[in-house]
Amino acid sequence: MKRFLRDDVMEGGCGENLFASVMELLLTAAVSLAGVGEGLVHVRPELAPNRSPLSLGPGRVEFSAVALGYSFSGETRSVSAALRGMASDMLLYWGSGSPPCWRVMIALEEKQLSGYRSKLLSFDKKEHQSDEVKALNPRAQLPTFKHGEIVVNESYAACFYLEVKRQLLFMNSSFISSVFKSQGTRLLPEDPSELALVYQRVFESQNLQQKMYEVAFYDWVFPEGERHESAVKRKRESLIEELKLWEGYLEKTVRGSYLAGRSFSMADVVCFPVVAYFPRLHCPPERCPRLMEYYHMLKERASIKASWPPGWIENPVGPESLKNL
Amino acid sequence: MKRFLRDDVMEGGCGENLFASVMELLLTAAVSLAGVGEGLVHVRPELAPNRSPLSLGPGRVEFSAVALGYSFSGETRSVSAALRGMASDMLLYWGSGSPPCWRVMIALEEKQLSGYRSKLLSFDKKEHQSDEVKALNPRAQLPTFKHGEIVVNESYAACFYLEVKRQLLFMNSSFISSVFKSQGTRLLPEDPSELALVYQRVFESQNLQQKMYEVAFYDWVFPEGERHESAVKRKRESLIEELKLWEGYLEKTVRGSYLAGRSFSMADVVCFPVVAYFPRLHCPPERCPRLMEYYHMLKERASIKASWPPGWIENPVGPESLKNL
């Protein structure tokens, strides 16, 4: 009996390894199709004489690829149990309202991993500089994110990791993923031109975040004695120009679109927490009417409601830092 | 009869049954690809038994997947011809020495797409603000990158796009990719923990770039009248701390390692152009000895030599902006 883990990397070449890979692919395809599969698969080529069609029993799957002349049997576990197991291996240290933390939380929700463990830390009390965080993150920043022994702290990196890891759970193959629907939102589309736009908006969103920070939190970014009216003015103008770009992008789409097209994507995961600061900090809506429409649409989304900053629920009205934009 | 275009090279020899299985997989994948992308299947003729349901002639492949109910025929072309075709559809506007431009160029070289078209523009002459660039990039920045009708301007986005697009050319399946060796360097590893580290370093490199910029190009980033000795001092200290982090990462690896492990990866593509500024701007090597070892190893790499900034070849000695770090 050949026993292996689905996440094993199968190297090229023929022989038992490739045989196992092929068997795994076919068997998992069948299991995924039946909606029951996960985890260890036992490939039992000795069952080959049994040419019965696909049959499923409790906790067990038997599959015969008549055209290929192979039969298989494997034990099954439920997908939801696997997801629960995966989520409980995850630990997120976060701070309320921090866009980098928030985007990781949205990604976790979208990936149906809401059972992850988390620790809410206080920036005010400098809890993010604790030894506990520093042990995982030499930058002593939030988010700090751990999945088993894997540590991914940069917020964009964690979002990308969650997207790919989630695919791997189901099938080490984007082809099968596209045929056999997996749970959770697909955040990076398969189509190359759609994907290109998602990547473009994902990385462009860093401009919006940086420029918003430097205006809304100017006194926090620049210490006393290094502040200048000329800089404030220039940064405000730069932020207004940045907003015009995003307005332009949305104006080219039909109403109800997301940041990178008709589907919710990684661009929304990383950018929404930044967009949400504009209404919260009283930015005049006429500065970015389409972005505000987008905001009102997105704030009703389950993943975003589930991850809404607790500090914002407690104090729904934010400071007026962007009122004069 | 469906028609598909694919390009792949099959390695090794297989038994007849297994060969049929592999072909079934290829065909199955091809079904999903009809209407998605282009490419060609190239099967080494000596591996192809003359048997139903698969038959192969020189320059032409015909087979049917009985189990799936599809038949295919396609013309075979070489992989290199497909790559040349892909590269000639690409156009890069770039500036000499710009880290964002350089990283896209390294990715293109690593992906064996060196036949891409390019236009070297002068920042000094403000050619990046030309209408030609603005038509593709509302930010009027370099790089500006176009592949067919797809425009991806953010440098990280372009690198990610090239990685994924290149995989798609070969097979829309990471499983198949691992079996059928593709040309070019794989920049995002398949193993989840390796991938997590690559993502982490990719996004962390933005800190190094930002901090290097703000010290080396302080007068360019901050206009006259907004410059402060206190800020210069703080930013220098911050850059020194940043370098210590990267030194720490490298110290935990064996000598000869890359930024995210034993293989060259996306982390090196995006970060090397930033690292290269330290020796060029006369940063004392004792500030980052391991990073300098890494630099000397990488600068001999073909993709990096091929994309070395022409301005640096002309003037090998850079200004002394980091001499006093």
XYZ file of C-alpha atoms in Angstrom:
650
model
C 0.000 0.000 0.000
C 1.347 3.358 -1.018
C 0.653 5.972 1.594
C 1.295 9.643 1.067
C 0.148 13.154 1.888
C -1.566 15.241 -0.707
C 0.710 18.210 -0.037
C 3.757 16.095 -0.861
C 5.646 17.517 -3.783
C 5.782 14.938 -6.519
C 8.883 15.268 -8.614
C 8.938 14.525 -12.320
C 9.984 11.248 -13.845
C 8.192 7.982 -14.145
C 8.066 5.005 -11.883
C 6.246 4.682 -8.613
C 6.284 8.379 -7.803
C 4.635 9.467 -10.995
C 2.313 6.512 -10.789
C 1.279 7.639 -7.328
C 0.852 11.213 -8.533
C -1.372 10.172 -11.369
C -3.402 7.918 -9.128
C -3.681 10.657 -6.548
C -4.878 13.149 -9.079
C -7.556 10.868 -10.425
C -8.651 9.598 -7.056
C -8.783 13.046 -5.544
C -10.697 14.283 -8.525
C -13.285 11.612 -7.881
C -13.325 12.275 -4.166
C -13.581 16.030 -4.683
C -16.371 15.498 -7.149
C -18.248 13.593 -4.492
C -17.549 16.437 -2.076
C -16.176 14.283 0.693
C -12.443 14.177 0.234
C -9.443 15.347 2.195
C -6.221 14.212 3.718
C -4.534 10.879 3.385
C -5.219 8.810 0.354
C -4.369 5.162 0.205
C -3.662 3.994 -3.286
C -4.155 0.299 -3.606
C -3.237 -0.854 -7.080
C -3.864 -4.433 -5.984
C -7.550 -3.570 -6.204
C -7.180 -3.165 -9.946
C -9.161 -6.304 -10.779
C -12.161 -4.732 -9.098
C -13.646 -2.755 -11.958
C -16.732 -1.456 -10.241
C -17.577 2.179 -10.929
C -17.108 4.882 -8.322
C -18.701 3.915 -5.040
C -18.679 5.753 -1.736
C -19.097 4.375 1.738
C -18.885 6.089 5.111
C -15.279 7.172 5.568
C -14.165 5.213 2.579
C -14.050 5.684 -1.144
C -13.632 3.134 -3.877
C -12.944 4.266 -7.353
C -12.329 2.470 -10.565
C -10.981 4.234 -13.617
C -12.351 1.865 -16.180
C -10.773 3.594 -19.128
C -7.357 3.424 -17.516
C -7.608 0.011 -15.986
C -6.899 1.080 -12.424
C -8.945 0.923 -9.273
C -8.377 2.695 -5.994
C -9.679 2.869 -2.512
C -9.070 5.543 0.061
C -10.188 6.760 3.431
C -11.979 10.067 3.501
C -12.459 12.799 6.027
C -14.790 15.721 5.672
C -13.643 18.969 4.146
C -15.034 21.031 6.998
C -13.112 18.993 9.566
C -9.943 19.614 7.607
C -10.645 23.339 7.510
C -11.330 23.455 11.224
C -8.060 21.645 11.818
C -6.217 24.076 9.576
C -7.734 27.159 11.212
C -6.972 25.972 14.733
C -3.283 25.766 13.763
C -3.332 29.471 12.966
C -2.573 32.281 15.379
C -2.943 35.966 14.549
C -1.676 38.800 16.725
C -3.503 41.944 15.688
C -4.434 45.490 16.599
C -7.880 47.015 16.156
C -8.259 49.200 13.062
C -4.799 48.573 11.646
C -5.265 48.164 7.875
C -2.489 45.548 7.626
C -4.138 43.450 10.365
C -7.590 43.953 8.953
C -6.639 42.710 5.498
C -5.303 39.437 6.893
C -8.537 39.011 8.854
C -10.643 39.590 5.740
C -8.592 36.992 3.872
C -9.077 34.487 6.711
C -12.839 35.047 6.626
C -13.009 34.775 2.842
C -11.113 31.508 3.069
C -13.605 30.160 5.621
C -10.899 29.931 8.241
C -12.746 31.975 10.834
C -11.855 29.436 13.522
C -8.299 30.801 13.685
C -6.923 31.700 17.101
C -6.171 35.362 17.698
C -4.786 37.792 20.234
C -5.955 41.387 20.170
C -3.099 43.595 21.335
C -3.108 47.269 22.256
C -0.865 49.601 20.273
C -1.361 52.227 22.987
C 0.035 49.881 25.600
C 2.825 48.928 23.168
C 1.834 45.279 23.486
C 3.044 44.709 19.917
C 6.569 45.210 21.244
C 6.206 42.361 23.730
C 8.651 39.461 23.802
C 5.849 37.170 22.669
C 5.491 39.098 19.409
C 9.215 39.704 18.992
C 9.853 35.968 19.229
C 7.882 35.589 15.999
C 8.450 38.967 14.403
C 11.793 40.763 14.703
C 10.090 43.939 13.483
C 7.733 43.830 16.497
C 4.810 44.793 14.290
C 1.230 43.689 13.871
C -0.010 41.601 12.220
C 2.151 38.739 13.350
C 0.811 35.538 11.885
C 1.698 31.916 12.461
C 0.370 28.755 10.857
C 1.862 25.720 12.534
C 5.577 26.341 12.300
C 5.228 28.760 9.404
C 5.475 32.455 10.268
C 4.324 35.071 7.746
C 4.128 38.564 9.159
C 3.968 40.965 6.244
C 0.241 41.474 5.677
C 0.354 41.104 1.893
C 2.528 38.015 2.264
C 0.050 36.439 4.690
C -2.855 37.104 2.302
C -0.978 35.553 -0.614
C 0.039 32.612 1.539
C -3.559 31.980 2.594
C -4.706 32.019 -0.998
C -2.147 29.499 -2.154
C -2.223 27.285 0.926
C -5.972 27.025 0.675
C -5.698 25.830 -2.896
C -3.120 23.252 -1.897
C -5.410 21.790 0.711
C -7.814 20.775 -1.981
C -5.601 19.869 -4.838
C -2.067 20.462 -5.788
C -3.335 21.592 -9.149
C -4.990 24.782 -10.265
C -6.688 22.849 -13.041
C -8.548 20.589 -10.669
C -9.327 23.571 -8.446
C -11.034 25.240 -11.337
C -13.069 22.159 -12.155
C -13.842 21.032 -8.646
C -15.068 24.047 -6.821
C -13.373 24.553 -3.501
C -14.918 26.328 -0.575
C -14.093 29.957 0.044
C -13.535 32.847 -2.305
C -10.943 32.546 -5.017
C -8.888 35.722 -4.577
C -6.465 35.378 -7.488
C -8.334 34.635 -10.723
C -7.074 32.063 -13.169
C -7.532 34.138 -16.301
C -4.203 35.866 -17.029
C -5.621 39.263 -17.951
C -7.909 39.325 -14.908
C -5.021 38.191 -12.747
C -2.786 40.920 -14.155
C -5.331 43.551 -13.136
C -5.684 42.096 -9.644
C -1.908 42.177 -9.151
C -1.750 45.716 -10.503
C -4.411 46.991 -8.089
C -2.988 44.999 -5.166
C 0.362 46.722 -5.477
C -1.059 50.114 -6.413
C -3.040 50.086 -3.186
C 0.232 50.641 -1.350
C 0.293 54.152 -2.814
C -3.176 54.881 -1.476
C -2.264 53.558 1.959
C 1.004 55.481 2.158
C -0.553 58.748 1.016
C -3.556 58.374 3.304
C -1.261 57.669 6.279
C 0.919 60.681 5.596
C -2.065 63.026 5.561
C -4.318 61.483 8.208
C -1.488 60.652 10.594
C 0.932 63.399 9.650
C 1.763 64.302 13.238
C 2.351 60.666 14.028
C 4.583 60.066 10.993
C 6.583 63.295 11.335
C 7.926 64.310 14.760
C 7.485 67.804 16.119
C 10.070 70.173 14.728
C 10.036 68.399 11.367
C 6.529 69.431 10.361
C 5.921 71.930 7.579
C 2.841 73.576 6.139
C 4.396 73.138 2.687
C 4.690 69.390 3.244
C 1.128 69.098 4.539
C -0.140 70.953 1.482
C 1.901 68.843 -0.935
C 0.833 65.595 0.686
C -2.819 66.617 0.644
C -2.578 67.394 -3.068
C -0.848 64.105 -3.684
C -3.596 62.214 -1.842
C -6.290 64.050 -3.814
C -4.528 63.061 -7.054
C -4.315 59.476 -5.828
C -8.045 59.427 -5.108
C -8.699 60.743 -8.621
C -6.821 57.775 -10.055
C -8.975 55.296 -8.140
C -12.121 57.212 -9.051
C -11.006 56.948 -12.668
C -10.532 53.206 -12.388
C -14.001 52.745 -10.924
C -15.604 55.105 -13.438
C -14.430 52.798 -16.209
C -16.338 49.888 -14.666
C -20.036 49.181 -14.360
C -21.668 50.118 -11.072
C -21.347 47.415 -8.454
C -17.874 46.417 -9.614
C -15.054 45.527 -7.297
C -11.606 47.101 -7.481
C -10.327 44.693 -10.114
C -13.466 43.697 -11.939
C -16.766 42.005 -11.379
C -15.539 39.632 -8.697
C -14.256 40.220 -5.207
C -10.497 39.614 -5.286
C -7.211 40.041 -3.470
C -7.304 43.700 -4.523
C -10.370 44.216 -2.317
C -8.864 42.243 0.561
C -5.783 44.445 0.730
C -7.343 47.774 -0.227
C -10.705 47.878 1.550
C -9.208 48.533 5.003
C -7.495 51.601 3.547
C -10.637 52.800 1.764
C -12.613 52.417 4.996
C -10.491 55.116 6.625
C -11.818 57.817 4.293
C -15.420 57.873 5.569
C -14.274 57.126 9.115
C -11.969 60.154 9.121
C -14.684 62.349 7.548
C -13.194 62.719 4.079
C -15.736 64.741 2.042
C -17.590 62.109 -0.021
C -17.437 64.319 -3.126
C -13.670 63.730 -3.198
C -14.289 60.104 -4.138
C -17.971 59.356 -4.829
C -17.389 56.048 -6.639
C -14.991 54.842 -3.993
C -17.642 55.646 -1.384
C -20.246 53.650 -3.330
C -17.757 50.817 -3.337
C -17.231 51.266 0.405
C -20.964 51.083 1.137
C -21.305 47.949 -0.970
C -18.340 46.208 0.634
C -19.103 47.053 4.237
C -22.122 44.747 4.074
C -19.994 41.809 2.967
C -19.849 38.969 5.494
C -16.047 38.770 5.694
C -15.786 42.496 6.276
C -18.549 42.661 8.855
C -16.975 39.717 10.676
C -13.627 41.501 10.817
C -14.847 45.061 11.488
C -12.484 46.745 13.988
C -13.900 46.401 17.506
C -12.600 49.871 18.325
C -14.755 51.244 15.514
C -17.824 49.444 16.837
C -17.192 50.934 20.264
C -16.544 54.402 18.848
C -18.383 54.585 15.527
C -17.360 58.189 14.864
C -13.691 58.659 14.085
C -11.544 61.787 14.308
C -11.871 64.451 11.626
C -8.370 64.026 10.205
C -9.508 64.031 6.569
C -12.365 66.522 6.939
C -10.571 69.302 5.091
C -9.282 67.186 2.235
C -13.650 17.668 -32.527
C -12.017 20.202 -30.290
C -8.740 21.777 -31.160
C -6.173 22.870 -28.647
C -2.735 24.428 -28.562
C -0.288 23.496 -25.859
C 3.415 23.379 -25.409
C 5.125 20.944 -23.123
C 7.971 18.519 -23.058
C 7.493 15.132 -21.517
C 10.468 13.644 -19.767
C 11.470 10.059 -19.141
C 10.016 6.818 -20.367
C 6.846 5.193 -19.147
C 4.998 1.962 -19.509
C 2.233 1.919 -22.040
C -0.604 2.026 -19.544
C 0.966 4.774 -17.551
C 1.714 6.713 -20.700
C -1.942 6.487 -21.587
C -2.776 7.762 -18.107
C -0.500 10.727 -18.492
C -1.981 11.521 -21.864
C -5.411 11.370 -20.317
C -4.295 13.959 -17.825
C -2.882 16.191 -20.515
C -6.062 15.878 -22.479
C -8.171 16.544 -19.442
C -6.203 19.685 -18.784
C -6.494 20.640 -22.431
C -10.264 20.454 -22.202
C -10.217 23.218 -19.638
C -7.759 25.203 -21.663
C -9.748 25.322 -24.862
C -10.648 28.973 -25.073
C -8.414 29.976 -22.164
C -4.901 30.228 -23.493
C -2.558 29.204 -26.213
C 0.274 26.769 -26.401
C 1.228 23.561 -28.062
C 1.778 19.983 -27.046
C 5.075 18.496 -27.954
C 5.378 14.812 -27.154
C 8.693 13.110 -27.684
C 7.808 10.658 -30.476
C 9.915 7.832 -29.060
C 7.650 7.829 -26.014
C 4.491 7.468 -27.997
C 3.337 3.962 -28.652
C 1.305 3.559 -31.803
C -1.896 2.548 -30.241
C -5.432 3.625 -29.914
C -6.568 5.903 -28.423
C -3.321 7.761 -29.047
C -1.435 8.229 -32.260
C 1.349 10.561 -33.136
C 2.882 11.700 -36.379
C 5.826 13.976 -37.051
C 4.844 17.584 -36.415
C 1.336 16.580 -35.605
C -0.371 14.909 -32.711
C -3.776 13.303 -32.669
C -5.427 11.520 -29.851
C -8.778 10.966 -28.317
C -9.754 10.717 -24.705
C -12.445 8.110 -24.840
C -13.334 8.424 -21.201
C -13.910 12.139 -21.587
C -15.601 12.009 -24.937
C -13.240 14.433 -26.589
C -10.869 14.161 -29.486
C -8.054 16.534 -30.237
C -5.582 17.313 -32.904
C -2.880 19.894 -32.806
C 0.241 20.935 -34.577
C 3.467 20.608 -32.671
C 5.926 23.447 -32.471
C 8.992 23.890 -30.342
C 8.861 25.458 -26.920
C 11.433 28.054 -27.881
C 9.308 29.294 -30.778
C 6.377 29.758 -28.434
C 8.586 31.670 -26.012
C 9.952 33.901 -28.742
C 6.401 34.664 -29.781
C 5.453 35.496 -26.215
C 8.476 37.736 -25.645
C 7.937 39.696 -28.844
C 4.461 40.645 -27.589
C 6.035 42.311 -24.564
C 7.114 45.929 -24.323
C 8.962 47.410 -21.358
C 9.570 51.118 -20.832
C 12.402 51.464 -18.348
C 15.009 53.752 -16.840
C 18.612 52.791 -16.166
C 19.358 51.884 -12.540
C 15.787 52.155 -11.274
C 15.286 49.204 -8.886
C 11.631 48.755 -9.917
C 12.625 48.560 -13.597
C 15.585 46.343 -12.892
C 13.540 43.755 -11.031
C 11.145 43.344 -13.947
C 14.130 42.904 -16.263
C 15.636 40.221 -14.016
C 12.310 38.381 -13.981
C 12.126 38.541 -17.790
C 15.637 37.093 -18.070
C 14.941 34.357 -15.532
C 11.844 33.431 -17.492
C 13.885 33.170 -20.698
C 11.920 35.998 -22.255
C 14.955 38.084 -23.137
C 13.529 38.751 -26.598
C 11.094 41.299 -25.144
C 10.954 44.724 -26.771
C 12.091 47.645 -24.649
C 12.481 51.396 -24.633
C 15.128 52.963 -22.437
C 13.875 56.363 -21.286
C 15.733 59.161 -19.528
C 14.484 60.267 -16.118
C 16.636 63.399 -16.460
C 14.836 64.366 -19.649
C 11.512 63.464 -17.981
C 10.766 61.043 -20.799
C 8.772 58.906 -18.352
C 6.199 61.694 -18.327
C 5.682 61.477 -22.080
C 2.246 60.921 -23.590
C 3.421 57.516 -24.805
C 3.988 56.354 -21.237
C 0.951 58.146 -19.825
C -1.270 56.372 -22.339
C -0.348 53.107 -20.611
C 0.400 54.329 -17.110
C -1.622 57.125 -15.510
C 1.090 57.435 -12.853
C 3.654 58.273 -15.558
C 6.215 56.050 -13.870
C 8.739 53.483 -14.981
C 8.546 50.579 -15.395
C 5.582 50.612 -17.700
C 5.002 47.123 -19.002
C 2.689 45.748 -21.636
C 2.088 42.197 -22.808
C -0.270 42.175 -25.743
C -3.260 44.107 -24.476
C -2.408 43.474 -20.827
C -0.769 46.362 -18.976
C 0.945 45.725 -15.622
C 2.981 48.653 -14.387
C 3.664 48.081 -10.708
C 7.024 46.303 -10.665
C 6.039 43.629 -8.140
C 2.806 43.034 -10.039
C 4.706 42.567 -13.305
C 7.078 40.054 -11.678
C 4.191 38.055 -10.230
C 2.374 38.203 -13.540
C 5.415 36.875 -15.405
C 5.749 33.993 -12.974
C 2.147 32.914 -13.314
C 1.804 33.603 -17.024
C 4.901 31.561 -17.699
C 3.450 28.639 -15.785
C 0.229 28.932 -17.728
C 2.090 28.721 -20.993
C 3.283 25.276 -20.048
C 0.316 23.837 -18.300
C -2.533 25.215 -16.373
C -1.719 22.968 -13.457
C 0.997 23.030 -10.853
C 0.778 19.252 -10.690
C 1.529 18.896 -14.361
C 4.232 21.554 -14.084
C 5.988 19.471 -11.493
C 5.925 16.455 -13.779
C 6.726 18.231 -17.003
C 9.795 20.295 -16.579
C 9.370 23.818 -17.850
C 12.108 26.124 -18.989
C 13.125 29.089 -16.895
C 13.526 29.553 -13.177
C 10.622 28.776 -10.908
C 10.376 31.899 -8.744
C 7.559 30.879 -6.396
C 8.226 27.439 -4.890
C 5.495 24.859 -4.572
C 6.265 23.835 -1.004
C 4.010 25.904 1.295
C 6.631 26.681 3.932
C 9.214 27.675 1.327
C 6.594 29.742 -0.444
C 5.633 31.467 2.798
C 9.241 32.543 3.320
C 9.547 33.818 -0.245
C 6.391 35.921 0.167
C 7.614 37.206 3.516
C 10.972 38.343 2.090
C 9.377 39.739 -1.073
C 7.200 42.098 0.927
C 9.806 42.848 3.575
C 12.126 44.054 0.835
C 9.890 47.101 0.492
C 11.159 48.249 3.881
C 14.756 47.984 2.741
C 14.014 49.884 -0.458
C 12.087 52.651 1.286
C 14.713 53.132 3.982
C 17.593 53.045 1.506
C 15.837 55.641 -0.681
C 15.185 57.977 2.217
C 18.843 57.985 3.229
C 20.603 57.785 -0.136
C 18.220 60.168 -1.884
C 17.191 62.284 1.076
C 17.567 65.576 -0.778
C 15.542 64.210 -3.641
C 12.744 62.866 -1.415
C 12.549 65.919 0.850
C 12.497 69.404 -0.706
C 14.737 72.185 0.531
C 13.313 73.858 3.606
C 11.899 70.553 4.863
C 15.212 68.893 5.606
C 16.358 68.270 9.155
C 19.518 66.890 10.702
C 17.322 65.059 13.225
C 15.441 63.327 10.402
C 18.647 62.391 8.591
C 20.028 60.894 11.788
C 16.830 58.969 12.545
C 16.569 57.615 9.013
C 20.214 56.528 9.036
C 19.648 54.648 12.276
C 16.525 53.076 10.881
C 18.406 51.913 7.771
C 21.202 50.470 9.909
C 18.612 48.542 11.940
C 17.019 47.321 8.727
C 20.376 46.064 7.458
C 20.881 44.226 10.752
C 17.623 42.366 10.193
C 18.721 41.171 6.762
C 22.161 40.262 8.086
C 20.386 38.229 10.750
C 18.313 36.405 8.171
C 21.393 35.510 6.143
C 23.390 34.515 9.223
C 20.790 31.845 9.933
C 21.412 30.268 6.529
C 24.361 28.361 5.142
C 26.831 30.350 3.072
C 25.818 30.612 -0.551
C 22.120 30.834 0.280
C 19.703 33.123 -1.453
C 17.386 35.520 0.367
C 14.674 32.929 0.941
C 16.599 29.689 1.006
C 18.802 27.545 -1.136
C 17.160 28.459 -4.420
C 16.977 31.705 -6.323
C 13.416 33.012 -5.962
C 11.101 35.976 -6.378
C 12.652 37.417 -3.213
C 15.969 37.775 -5.050
C 14.307 39.191 -8.157
C 12.668 42.025 -6.250
C 15.370 42.664 -3.655
C 18.673 42.364 -5.508
C 18.325 45.722 -7.300
C 17.959 47.367 -3.892
C 20.902 45.464 -2.398
C 23.059 46.474 -5.370
C 22.757 50.120 -4.373
C 24.695 49.586 -1.147
C 28.090 48.813 -2.715
C 27.436 51.238 -5.562
C 26.814 54.098 -3.128
C 29.877 53.127 -1.055
C 28.088 51.736 1.990
C 30.842 50.432 4.328
C 30.856 46.649 3.729
C 31.144 45.985 7.477
C 27.586 47.314 7.851
C 26.289 44.242 6.015
C 29.016 41.657 5.333
C 26.660 38.760 4.575
C 24.516 40.890 2.310
C 27.696 41.876 0.442
C 28.675 38.211 0.044
C 25.218 37.658 -1.350
C 25.674 40.641 -3.671
C 28.970 39.312 -5.030
C 27.439 35.897 -5.625
C 24.368 37.266 -7.388
C 26.104 39.811 -9.583
C 27.641 36.947 -11.561
C 24.238 35.429 -12.289
C 23.299 35.476 -15.981
C 19.944 37.229 -15.541
C 21.525 39.954 -13.450
C 24.490 40.490 -15.739
C 22.131 40.656 -18.710
C 20.060 43.344 -17.003
C 22.875 45.343 -15.366
C 22.068 49.082 -15.625
C 23.806 50.556 -18.676
C 24.416 53.756 -16.733
C 26.386 51.730 -14.186
C 28.482 50.129 -16.920
C 29.265 53.574 -18.309
C 30.023 54.999 -14.864
C 31.060 52.076 -12.673
C 31.690 54.258 -9.620
C 28.565 55.690 -8.055
C 28.178 58.690 -5.744
C 29.169 58.353 -2.100
C 25.661 58.769 -0.686
C 25.965 55.844 1.744
C 29.666 56.269 2.581
C 29.008 57.523 6.097
C 26.387 54.963 7.024
